[in-house]
Coordinates of C-alpha atoms and ligand atoms in Angstrom, one line a residue:
X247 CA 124.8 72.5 98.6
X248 CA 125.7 69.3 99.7
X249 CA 127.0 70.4 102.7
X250 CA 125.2 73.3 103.5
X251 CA 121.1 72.5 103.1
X252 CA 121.6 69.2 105.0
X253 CA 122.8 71.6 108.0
X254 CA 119.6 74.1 107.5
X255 CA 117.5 71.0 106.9
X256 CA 118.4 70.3 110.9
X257 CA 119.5 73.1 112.2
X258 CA 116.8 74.8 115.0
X259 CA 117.4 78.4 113.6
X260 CA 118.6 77.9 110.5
X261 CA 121.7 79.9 110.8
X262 CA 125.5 78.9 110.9
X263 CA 128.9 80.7 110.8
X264 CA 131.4 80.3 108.1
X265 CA 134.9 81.9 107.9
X266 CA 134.6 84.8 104.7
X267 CA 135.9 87.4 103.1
X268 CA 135.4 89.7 106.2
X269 CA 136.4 86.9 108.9
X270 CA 133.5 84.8 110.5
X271 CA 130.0 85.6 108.7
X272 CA 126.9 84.1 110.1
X273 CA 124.5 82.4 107.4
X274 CA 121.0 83.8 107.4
X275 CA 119.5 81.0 105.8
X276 CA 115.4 81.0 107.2
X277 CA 113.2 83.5 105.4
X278 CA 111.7 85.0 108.7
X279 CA 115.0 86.6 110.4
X280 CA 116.5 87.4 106.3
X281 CA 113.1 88.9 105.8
X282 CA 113.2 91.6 109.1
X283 CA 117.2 92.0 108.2
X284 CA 115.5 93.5 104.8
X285 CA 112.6 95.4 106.0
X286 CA 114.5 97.2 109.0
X287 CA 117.4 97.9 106.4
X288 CA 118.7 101.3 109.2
X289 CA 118.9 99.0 111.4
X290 CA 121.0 96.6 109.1
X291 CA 123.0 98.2 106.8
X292 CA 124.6 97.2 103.8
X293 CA 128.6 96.7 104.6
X294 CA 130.7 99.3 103.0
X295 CA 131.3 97.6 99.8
X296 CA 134.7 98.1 97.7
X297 CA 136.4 99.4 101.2
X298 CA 140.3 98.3 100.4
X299 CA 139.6 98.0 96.5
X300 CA 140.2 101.2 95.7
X301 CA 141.0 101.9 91.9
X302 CA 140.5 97.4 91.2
X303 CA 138.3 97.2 88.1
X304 CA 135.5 95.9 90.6
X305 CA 135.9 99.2 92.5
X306 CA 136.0 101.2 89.6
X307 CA 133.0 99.6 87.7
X308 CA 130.4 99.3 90.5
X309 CA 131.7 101.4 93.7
X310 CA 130.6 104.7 92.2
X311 CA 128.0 106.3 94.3
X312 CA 125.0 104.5 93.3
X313 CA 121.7 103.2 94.7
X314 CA 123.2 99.7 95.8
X315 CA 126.5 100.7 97.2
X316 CA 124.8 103.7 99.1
X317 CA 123.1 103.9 102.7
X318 CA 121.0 106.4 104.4
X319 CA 119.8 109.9 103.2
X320 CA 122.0 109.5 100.4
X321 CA 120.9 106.4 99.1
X322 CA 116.9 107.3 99.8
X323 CA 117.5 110.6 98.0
X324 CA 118.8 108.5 94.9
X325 CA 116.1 105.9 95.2
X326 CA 113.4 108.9 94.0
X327 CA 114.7 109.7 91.4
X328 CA 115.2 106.4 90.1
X329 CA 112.0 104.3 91.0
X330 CA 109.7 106.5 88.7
X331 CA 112.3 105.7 86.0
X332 CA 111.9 102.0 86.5
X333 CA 108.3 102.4 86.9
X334 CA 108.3 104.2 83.9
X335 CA 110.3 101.8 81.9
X336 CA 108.7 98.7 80.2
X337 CA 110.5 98.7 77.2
X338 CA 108.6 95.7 75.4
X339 CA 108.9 96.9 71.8
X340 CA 112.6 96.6 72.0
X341 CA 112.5 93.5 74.3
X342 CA 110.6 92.0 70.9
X343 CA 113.5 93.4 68.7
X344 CA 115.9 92.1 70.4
X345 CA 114.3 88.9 70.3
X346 CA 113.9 89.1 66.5
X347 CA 117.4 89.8 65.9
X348 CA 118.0 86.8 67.9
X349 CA 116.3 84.7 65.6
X350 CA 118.1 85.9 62.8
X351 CA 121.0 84.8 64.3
X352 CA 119.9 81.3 65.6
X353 CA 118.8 80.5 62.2
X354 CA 122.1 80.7 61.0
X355 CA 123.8 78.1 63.5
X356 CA 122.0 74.8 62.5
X357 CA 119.7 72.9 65.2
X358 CA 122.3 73.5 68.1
X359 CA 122.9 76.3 69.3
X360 CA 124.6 77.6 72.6
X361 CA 122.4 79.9 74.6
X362 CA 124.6 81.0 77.4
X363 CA 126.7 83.2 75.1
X364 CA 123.5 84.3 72.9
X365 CA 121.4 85.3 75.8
X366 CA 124.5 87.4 77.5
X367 CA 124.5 89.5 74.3
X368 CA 120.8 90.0 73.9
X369 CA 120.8 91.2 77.6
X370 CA 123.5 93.4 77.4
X371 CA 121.9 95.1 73.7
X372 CA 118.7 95.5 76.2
X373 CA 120.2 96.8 79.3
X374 CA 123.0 99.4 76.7
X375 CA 120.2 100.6 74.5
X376 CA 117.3 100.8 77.6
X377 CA 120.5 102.5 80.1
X378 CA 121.4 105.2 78.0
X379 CA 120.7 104.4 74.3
X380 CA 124.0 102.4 73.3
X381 CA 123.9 99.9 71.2
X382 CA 126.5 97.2 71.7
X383 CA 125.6 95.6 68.2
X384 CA 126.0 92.3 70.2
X385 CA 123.5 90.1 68.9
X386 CA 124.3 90.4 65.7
X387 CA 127.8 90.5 65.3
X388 CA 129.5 88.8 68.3
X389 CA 133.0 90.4 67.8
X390 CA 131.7 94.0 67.5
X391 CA 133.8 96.3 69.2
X392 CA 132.3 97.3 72.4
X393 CA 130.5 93.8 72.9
X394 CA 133.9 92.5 72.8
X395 CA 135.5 95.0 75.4
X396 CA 132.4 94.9 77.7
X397 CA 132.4 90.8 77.5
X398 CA 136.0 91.3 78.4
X399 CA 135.7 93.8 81.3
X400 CA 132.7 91.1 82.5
X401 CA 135.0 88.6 82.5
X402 CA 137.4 89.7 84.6
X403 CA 135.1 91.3 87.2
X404 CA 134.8 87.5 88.4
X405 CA 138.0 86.8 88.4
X406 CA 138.3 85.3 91.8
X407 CA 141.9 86.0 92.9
X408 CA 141.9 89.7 92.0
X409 CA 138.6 89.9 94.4
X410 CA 140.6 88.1 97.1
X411 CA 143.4 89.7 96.9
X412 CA 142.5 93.4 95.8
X413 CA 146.2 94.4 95.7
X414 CA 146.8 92.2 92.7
X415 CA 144.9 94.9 90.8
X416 CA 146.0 98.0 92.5
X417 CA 150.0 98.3 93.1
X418 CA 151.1 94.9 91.8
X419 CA 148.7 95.8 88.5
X420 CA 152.2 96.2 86.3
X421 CA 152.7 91.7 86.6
X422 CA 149.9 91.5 84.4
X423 CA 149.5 93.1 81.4
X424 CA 146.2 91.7 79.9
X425 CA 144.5 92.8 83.9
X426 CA 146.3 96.3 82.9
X427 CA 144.7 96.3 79.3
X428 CA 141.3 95.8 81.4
X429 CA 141.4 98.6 82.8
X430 CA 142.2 100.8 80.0
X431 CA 139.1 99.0 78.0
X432 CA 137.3 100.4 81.5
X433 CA 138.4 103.6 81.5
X434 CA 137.2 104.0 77.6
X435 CA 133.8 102.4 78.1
X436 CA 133.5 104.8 81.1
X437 CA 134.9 108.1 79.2
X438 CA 131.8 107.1 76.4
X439 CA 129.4 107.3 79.2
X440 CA 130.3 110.5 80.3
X441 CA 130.2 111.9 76.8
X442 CA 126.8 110.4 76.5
X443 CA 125.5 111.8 79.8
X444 CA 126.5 114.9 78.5
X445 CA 125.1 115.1 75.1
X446 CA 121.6 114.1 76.3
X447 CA 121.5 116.2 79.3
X448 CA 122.2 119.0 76.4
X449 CA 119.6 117.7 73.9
X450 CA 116.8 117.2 76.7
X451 CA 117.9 121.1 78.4
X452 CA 117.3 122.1 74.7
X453 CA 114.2 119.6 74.0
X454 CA 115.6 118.4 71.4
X455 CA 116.2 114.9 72.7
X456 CA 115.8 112.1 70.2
X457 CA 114.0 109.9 72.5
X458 CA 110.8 112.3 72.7
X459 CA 109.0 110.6 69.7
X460 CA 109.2 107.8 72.0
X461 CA 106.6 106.3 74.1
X462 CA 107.1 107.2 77.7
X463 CA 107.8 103.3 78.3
X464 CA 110.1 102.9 75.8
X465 CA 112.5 105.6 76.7
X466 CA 115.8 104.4 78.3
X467 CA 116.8 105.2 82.2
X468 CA 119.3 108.1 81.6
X469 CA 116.6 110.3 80.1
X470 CA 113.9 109.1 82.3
X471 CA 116.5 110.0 85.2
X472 CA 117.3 113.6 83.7
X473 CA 113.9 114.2 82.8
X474 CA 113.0 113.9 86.6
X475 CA 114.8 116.8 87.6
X476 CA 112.6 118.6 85.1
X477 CA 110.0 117.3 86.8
X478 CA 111.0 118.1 91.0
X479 CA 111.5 114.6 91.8
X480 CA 115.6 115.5 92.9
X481 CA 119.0 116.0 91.1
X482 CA 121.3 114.0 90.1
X483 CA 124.9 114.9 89.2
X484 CA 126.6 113.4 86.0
X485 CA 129.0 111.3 88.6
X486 CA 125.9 110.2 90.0
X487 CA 124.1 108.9 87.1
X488 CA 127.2 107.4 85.7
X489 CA 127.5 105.3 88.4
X490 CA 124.0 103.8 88.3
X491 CA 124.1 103.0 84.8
X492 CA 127.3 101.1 85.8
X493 CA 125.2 99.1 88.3
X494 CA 122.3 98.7 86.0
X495 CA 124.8 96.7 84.2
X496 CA 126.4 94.8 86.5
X497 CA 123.2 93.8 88.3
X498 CA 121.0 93.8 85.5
X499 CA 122.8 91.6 82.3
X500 CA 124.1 88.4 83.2
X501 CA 121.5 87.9 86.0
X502 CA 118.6 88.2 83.5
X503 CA 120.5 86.1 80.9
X504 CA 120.9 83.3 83.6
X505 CA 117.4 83.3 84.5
X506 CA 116.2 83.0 80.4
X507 CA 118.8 80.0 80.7
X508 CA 117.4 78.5 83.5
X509 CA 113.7 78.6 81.8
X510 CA 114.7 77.2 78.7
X511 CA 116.5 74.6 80.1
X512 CA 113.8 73.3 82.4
X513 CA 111.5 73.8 79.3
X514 CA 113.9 71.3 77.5
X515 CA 113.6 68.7 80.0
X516 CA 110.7 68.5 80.8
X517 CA 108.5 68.6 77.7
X518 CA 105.1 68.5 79.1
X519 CA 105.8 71.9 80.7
X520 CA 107.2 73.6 77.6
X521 CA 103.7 72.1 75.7
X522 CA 102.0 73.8 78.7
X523 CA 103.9 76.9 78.3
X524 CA 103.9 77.0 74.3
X525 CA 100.0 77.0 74.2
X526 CA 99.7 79.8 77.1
X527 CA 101.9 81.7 74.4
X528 CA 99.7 80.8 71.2
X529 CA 96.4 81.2 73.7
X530 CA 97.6 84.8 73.8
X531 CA 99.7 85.8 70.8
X532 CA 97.9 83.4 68.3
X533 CA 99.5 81.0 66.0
X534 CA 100.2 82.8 63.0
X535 CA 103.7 81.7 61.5
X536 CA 105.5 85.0 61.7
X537 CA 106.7 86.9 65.1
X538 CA 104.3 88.7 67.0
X539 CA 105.9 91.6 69.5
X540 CA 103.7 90.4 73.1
X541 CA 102.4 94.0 74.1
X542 CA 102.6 95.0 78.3
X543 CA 99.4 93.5 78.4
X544 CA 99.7 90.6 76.5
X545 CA 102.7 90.0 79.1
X546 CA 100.2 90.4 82.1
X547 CA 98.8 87.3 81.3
X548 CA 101.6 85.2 80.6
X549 CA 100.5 83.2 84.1
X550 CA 102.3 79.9 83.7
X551 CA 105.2 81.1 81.5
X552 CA 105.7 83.3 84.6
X553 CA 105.3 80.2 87.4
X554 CA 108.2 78.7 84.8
X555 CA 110.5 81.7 85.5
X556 CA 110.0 81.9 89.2
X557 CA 110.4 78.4 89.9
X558 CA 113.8 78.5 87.9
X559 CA 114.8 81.5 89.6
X560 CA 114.2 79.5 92.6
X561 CA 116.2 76.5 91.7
X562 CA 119.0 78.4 90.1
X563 CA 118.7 82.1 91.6
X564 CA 121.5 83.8 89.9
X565 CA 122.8 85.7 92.9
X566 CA 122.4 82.7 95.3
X567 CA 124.1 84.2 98.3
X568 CA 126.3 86.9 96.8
X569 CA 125.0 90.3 97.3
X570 CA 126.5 93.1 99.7
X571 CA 126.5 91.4 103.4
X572 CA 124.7 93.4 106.1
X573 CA 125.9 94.5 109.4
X574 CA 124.5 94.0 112.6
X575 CA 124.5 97.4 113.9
X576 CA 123.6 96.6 117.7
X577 CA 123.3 93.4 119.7
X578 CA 120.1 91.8 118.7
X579 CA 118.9 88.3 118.1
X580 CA 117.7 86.2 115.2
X581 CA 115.8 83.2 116.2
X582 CA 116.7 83.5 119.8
X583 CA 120.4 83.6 119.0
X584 CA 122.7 86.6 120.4
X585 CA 123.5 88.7 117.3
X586 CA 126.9 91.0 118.5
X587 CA 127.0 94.5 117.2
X588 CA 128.7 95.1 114.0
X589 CA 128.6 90.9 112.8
X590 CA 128.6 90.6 109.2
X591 CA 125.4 88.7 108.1
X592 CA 125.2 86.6 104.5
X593 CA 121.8 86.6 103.2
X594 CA 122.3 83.1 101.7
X595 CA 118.5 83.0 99.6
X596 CA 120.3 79.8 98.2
X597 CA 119.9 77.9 101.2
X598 CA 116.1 79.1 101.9
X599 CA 115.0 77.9 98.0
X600 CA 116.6 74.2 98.6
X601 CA 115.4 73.9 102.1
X602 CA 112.5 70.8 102.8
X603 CA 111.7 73.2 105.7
X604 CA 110.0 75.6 103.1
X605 CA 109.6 74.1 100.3
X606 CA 107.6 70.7 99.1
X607 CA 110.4 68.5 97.7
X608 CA 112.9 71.4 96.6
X609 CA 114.7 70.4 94.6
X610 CA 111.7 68.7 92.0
X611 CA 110.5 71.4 89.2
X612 CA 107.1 72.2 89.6
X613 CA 106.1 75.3 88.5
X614 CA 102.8 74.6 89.6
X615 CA 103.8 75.5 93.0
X616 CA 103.6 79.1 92.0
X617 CA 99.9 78.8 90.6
X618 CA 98.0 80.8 93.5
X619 CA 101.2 81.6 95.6
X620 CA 102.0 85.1 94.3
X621 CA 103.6 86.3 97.0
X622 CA 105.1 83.4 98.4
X623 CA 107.6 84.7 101.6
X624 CA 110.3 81.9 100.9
X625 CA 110.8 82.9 97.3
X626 CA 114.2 85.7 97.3
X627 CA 115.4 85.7 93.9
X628 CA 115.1 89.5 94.3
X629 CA 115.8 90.1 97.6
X630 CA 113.7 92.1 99.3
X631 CA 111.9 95.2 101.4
X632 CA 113.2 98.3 100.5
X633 CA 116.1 97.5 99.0
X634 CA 114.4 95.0 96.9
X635 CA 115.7 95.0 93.1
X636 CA 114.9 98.1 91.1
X637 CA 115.3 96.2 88.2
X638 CA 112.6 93.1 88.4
X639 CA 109.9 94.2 87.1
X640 CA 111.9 95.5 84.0
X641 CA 113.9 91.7 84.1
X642 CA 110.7 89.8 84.2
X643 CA 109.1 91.5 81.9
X644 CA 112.7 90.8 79.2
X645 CA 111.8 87.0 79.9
X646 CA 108.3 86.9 79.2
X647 CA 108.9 89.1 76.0
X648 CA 112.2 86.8 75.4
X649 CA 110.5 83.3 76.2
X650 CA 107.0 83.4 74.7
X651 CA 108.7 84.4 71.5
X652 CA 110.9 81.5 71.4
X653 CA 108.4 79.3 72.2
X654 CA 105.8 80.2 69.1
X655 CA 108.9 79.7 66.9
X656 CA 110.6 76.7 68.3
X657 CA 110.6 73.6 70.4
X658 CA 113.8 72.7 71.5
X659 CA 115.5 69.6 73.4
X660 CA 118.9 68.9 75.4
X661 CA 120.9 66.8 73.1
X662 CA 121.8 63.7 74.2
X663 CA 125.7 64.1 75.2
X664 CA 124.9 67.3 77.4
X665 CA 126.6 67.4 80.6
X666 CA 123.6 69.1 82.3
X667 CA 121.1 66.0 80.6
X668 CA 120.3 65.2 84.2
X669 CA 121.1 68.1 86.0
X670 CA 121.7 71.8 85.3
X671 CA 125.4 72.4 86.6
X672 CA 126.2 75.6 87.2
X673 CA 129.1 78.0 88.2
X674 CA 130.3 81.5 88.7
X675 CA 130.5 84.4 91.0
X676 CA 129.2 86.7 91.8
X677 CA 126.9 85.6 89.0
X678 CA 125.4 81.6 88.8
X679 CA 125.5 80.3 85.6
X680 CA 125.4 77.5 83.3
X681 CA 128.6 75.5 83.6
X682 CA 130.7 75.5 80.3
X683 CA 127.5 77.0 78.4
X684 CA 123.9 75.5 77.8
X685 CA 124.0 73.4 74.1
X686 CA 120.4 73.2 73.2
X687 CA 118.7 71.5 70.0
X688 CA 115.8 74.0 68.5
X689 CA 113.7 73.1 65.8
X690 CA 111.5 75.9 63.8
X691 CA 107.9 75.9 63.9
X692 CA 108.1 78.4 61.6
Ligands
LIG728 C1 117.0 87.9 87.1 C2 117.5 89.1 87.2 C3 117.9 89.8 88.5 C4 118.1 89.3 89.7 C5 118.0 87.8 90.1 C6 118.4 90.4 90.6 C7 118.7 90.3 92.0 C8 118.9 91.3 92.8 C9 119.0 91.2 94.2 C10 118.9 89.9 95.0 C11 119.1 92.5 94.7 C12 119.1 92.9 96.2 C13 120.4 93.3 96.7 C14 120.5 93.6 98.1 O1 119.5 93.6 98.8 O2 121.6 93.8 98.6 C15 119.1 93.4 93.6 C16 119.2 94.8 93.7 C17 119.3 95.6 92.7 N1 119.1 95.3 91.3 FE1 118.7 93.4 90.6 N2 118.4 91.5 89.9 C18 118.1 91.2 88.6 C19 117.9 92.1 87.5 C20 118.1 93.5 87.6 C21 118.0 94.4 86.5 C22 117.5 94.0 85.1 C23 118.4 95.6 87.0 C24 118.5 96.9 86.2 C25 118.2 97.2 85.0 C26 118.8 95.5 88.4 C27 119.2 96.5 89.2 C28 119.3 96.4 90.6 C29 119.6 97.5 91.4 C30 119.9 98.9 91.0 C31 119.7 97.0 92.7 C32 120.0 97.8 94.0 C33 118.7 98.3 94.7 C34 119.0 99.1 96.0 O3 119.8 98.7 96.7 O4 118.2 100.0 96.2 N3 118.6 94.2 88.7 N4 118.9 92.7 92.5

């Protein structure tokens, strides 16, 4: 950051070239030329991703043909069949579970309590039981079983050197035996998936799925996905399906859990906003002392709880510059500058949320910014256009349920020895993170 937003700051076009992964990558850091490179997504297409990572556990996990990795035809015919699902999913009754049994746990560590680690595990319970039904037992028991495994596999999918160098986890797999035991943990979690696809394709063919005495928004993607078919919006096949409950993972459980991080740490320091934000809650779910489960409209009004997630997912977006490069696929030009055919372009939304050039002192919290600016065009936590995250509306809707919760129940505080007292340090990739974990001090109002 220290070197890069300086350059933006005084750049003419806000763009610069940088030797990557692919050889020299030009920096699309101004919102008007990242903006048409979204919106004329034909024109741009996403790079072929996991090309020379065959059979890594990156490859394996995430290159499967799903709705990110895809382009085209095949990608658009995917893309109907799984918006109505995320439209149809607001799971806020489980959201509010999940929350409870959060509690439960919290009030069994004392006043501090580490919410990196806590917040990964109630994320991954919502995205396994609102995927496909599986519950991880996370929350609850942090050693269970397939928590364990999938924290594992998690962990090393950002294990930087087997990224670089891809062969590390392909021929030369057999030098390390904990990467190999990975991959077996992979190939289990994956095997259970395809079980699962195939029991509930059965139950729903017979109407005898478990999930009918749901309500529509509570049932999880698989079924909402299968039960398209049923209803002529496309076909998916078992491969297919498996693949984008992969990515609903990958994209959708350490990302949100970062961005709950985010909010309560800026709630923490700066207590006039978390006052702010506490009343908005009590204003709309009362003060009674026992949990109250915020219902999809009580979530529709949670204005400045929302301005506080936004302007932390501006400060800290959790895939700063990180997702699938595009290419330039003829000559062109962005901002008057000669794009060649086939130059690989970083959408780097970090750079655009800490520039001065769009933003009023960027890097001050103010969450106030957001108060009549609902669609403001500098503001790319999600990307955007077409290709826009599927998942946002579901991921917003998880804090607000998540936050407003905590906030009727606690206030909390960073203790005094915290490395991120003064600033939130952070680290990770693909994913951003807390550095070393978030220690925060909660005290019950209830
Ligand atoms: C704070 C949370 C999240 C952030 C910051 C985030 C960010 C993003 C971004 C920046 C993209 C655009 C990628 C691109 O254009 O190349 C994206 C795409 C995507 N996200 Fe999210 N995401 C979040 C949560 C979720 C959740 C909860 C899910 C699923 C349950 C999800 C599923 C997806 C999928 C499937 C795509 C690919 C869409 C496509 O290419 O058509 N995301 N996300």
């Amino acid at each position: 950051m220290r070197v890069h937003v300086p350059l933006v700051n005084s750049s003419r076009d806000g763009l610069y070239v940088e030797p990557g992964k692919s050889g020299w990558e030009v920096h699309v850091c101004n919102p008007e030329d990242m903006r048409r490179i979204f919106y004329k997504h034909e024109q741009f297409l996403k790079d072929e991703f996991g090309k020379g990572c065959e059979q890594t556990l990156l490859s394996k996990f995430t290159a499967g043909p799903n709705i990110g990795v895809l382009v085209g035809e095949p990608w658009k015919a995917q893309r109907k069949i799984v918006n109505p699902a995320f439209r149809r999913s607001v799971p806020v009754k489980l959201f509010g579970k999940i929350a409870q049994d959060l509690f439960e746990v919290m009030d069994t560590k004392g006043e501090t309590v580490e919410v990196s680690n806590l917040m990964s595990r109630c994320t991954l319970e919502a995205i396994g039981r609102a995927g496909f039904g599986f519950e991880f037992n996370a929350i609850k028991d942090s050693k269970s079983k397939w928590s364990t495994m999938y924290g594992s596999i998690a962990k090393g999918l950002s294990d930087h050197k087997f990224y670089i160098f891809p062969v590390l986890d392909q021929s030369l797999l057999w030098l390390f035996p904990k990467r190999k035991l990975l991959h077996q943990y992979l190939d289990e979690f994956l095997s259970v998936m395809d079980e699962i696809i195939l029991h509930k394709r059965e139950l729903i063919k017979n109407s005898k799925n478990e999930n009918n005495d749901l309500e529509e928004n509570e049932k999880d993607f698989l079924t909402l996905m299968i039960e398209s078919e049923l209803r002529d919006e496309g076909v998916m096949s078992n491969e297919e399906l498996k693949a984008n409950l992969c990515l609903f993972f990958v994209a959708g459980h350490d990302t949100t859990a970062s961005a709950i991080c985010v909010s309560l740490y800026y709630l923490a320091r700066f207590p006039e906003a978390q006052k702010k934000a506490r009343e908005e809650a009590i204003s709309i779910l009362g003060d009674d002392p026992k949990d109250v489960l915020p219902s999809v409209e009580n979530t529709k009004k949670m204005n400045y709880i929302t301005q506080v997630m936004k302007e932390g997912l501006r400060l800290n977006a959790p895939i700063g510059a990180a997702i699938i490069p595009r290419l330039a696929g003829e000559d062109t030009f962005l901002s008057g500058t000669l794009i060649p055919k086939g130059t690989s372009l970083i959408m780097n939304m970090f750079n655009i949320h800490h520039s001065e050039k769009y933003w009023d002192n960027p890097e001050q919290f103010k969450p106030e910014r957001f108060e009549n600016d609902n669609i403001n065009t500098s503001w790319l936590p999600f990307g955007s256009g077409a290709r826009q995250c599927i998942g946002m509306n579901f991921s917003l809707i998880e804090q607000r349920v998540i936050l407003s919760m905590l906030l009727r129940k606690y206030t909390w505080t960073i203790p005094e020895d915290s490395i991120h007292k003064d600033r939130l340090i952070t680290s990770g990739f693909p994913i951003i993170v807390p550095h070393g974990g978030l220690d925060l001090r909660f005290l019950k109002r209830y």
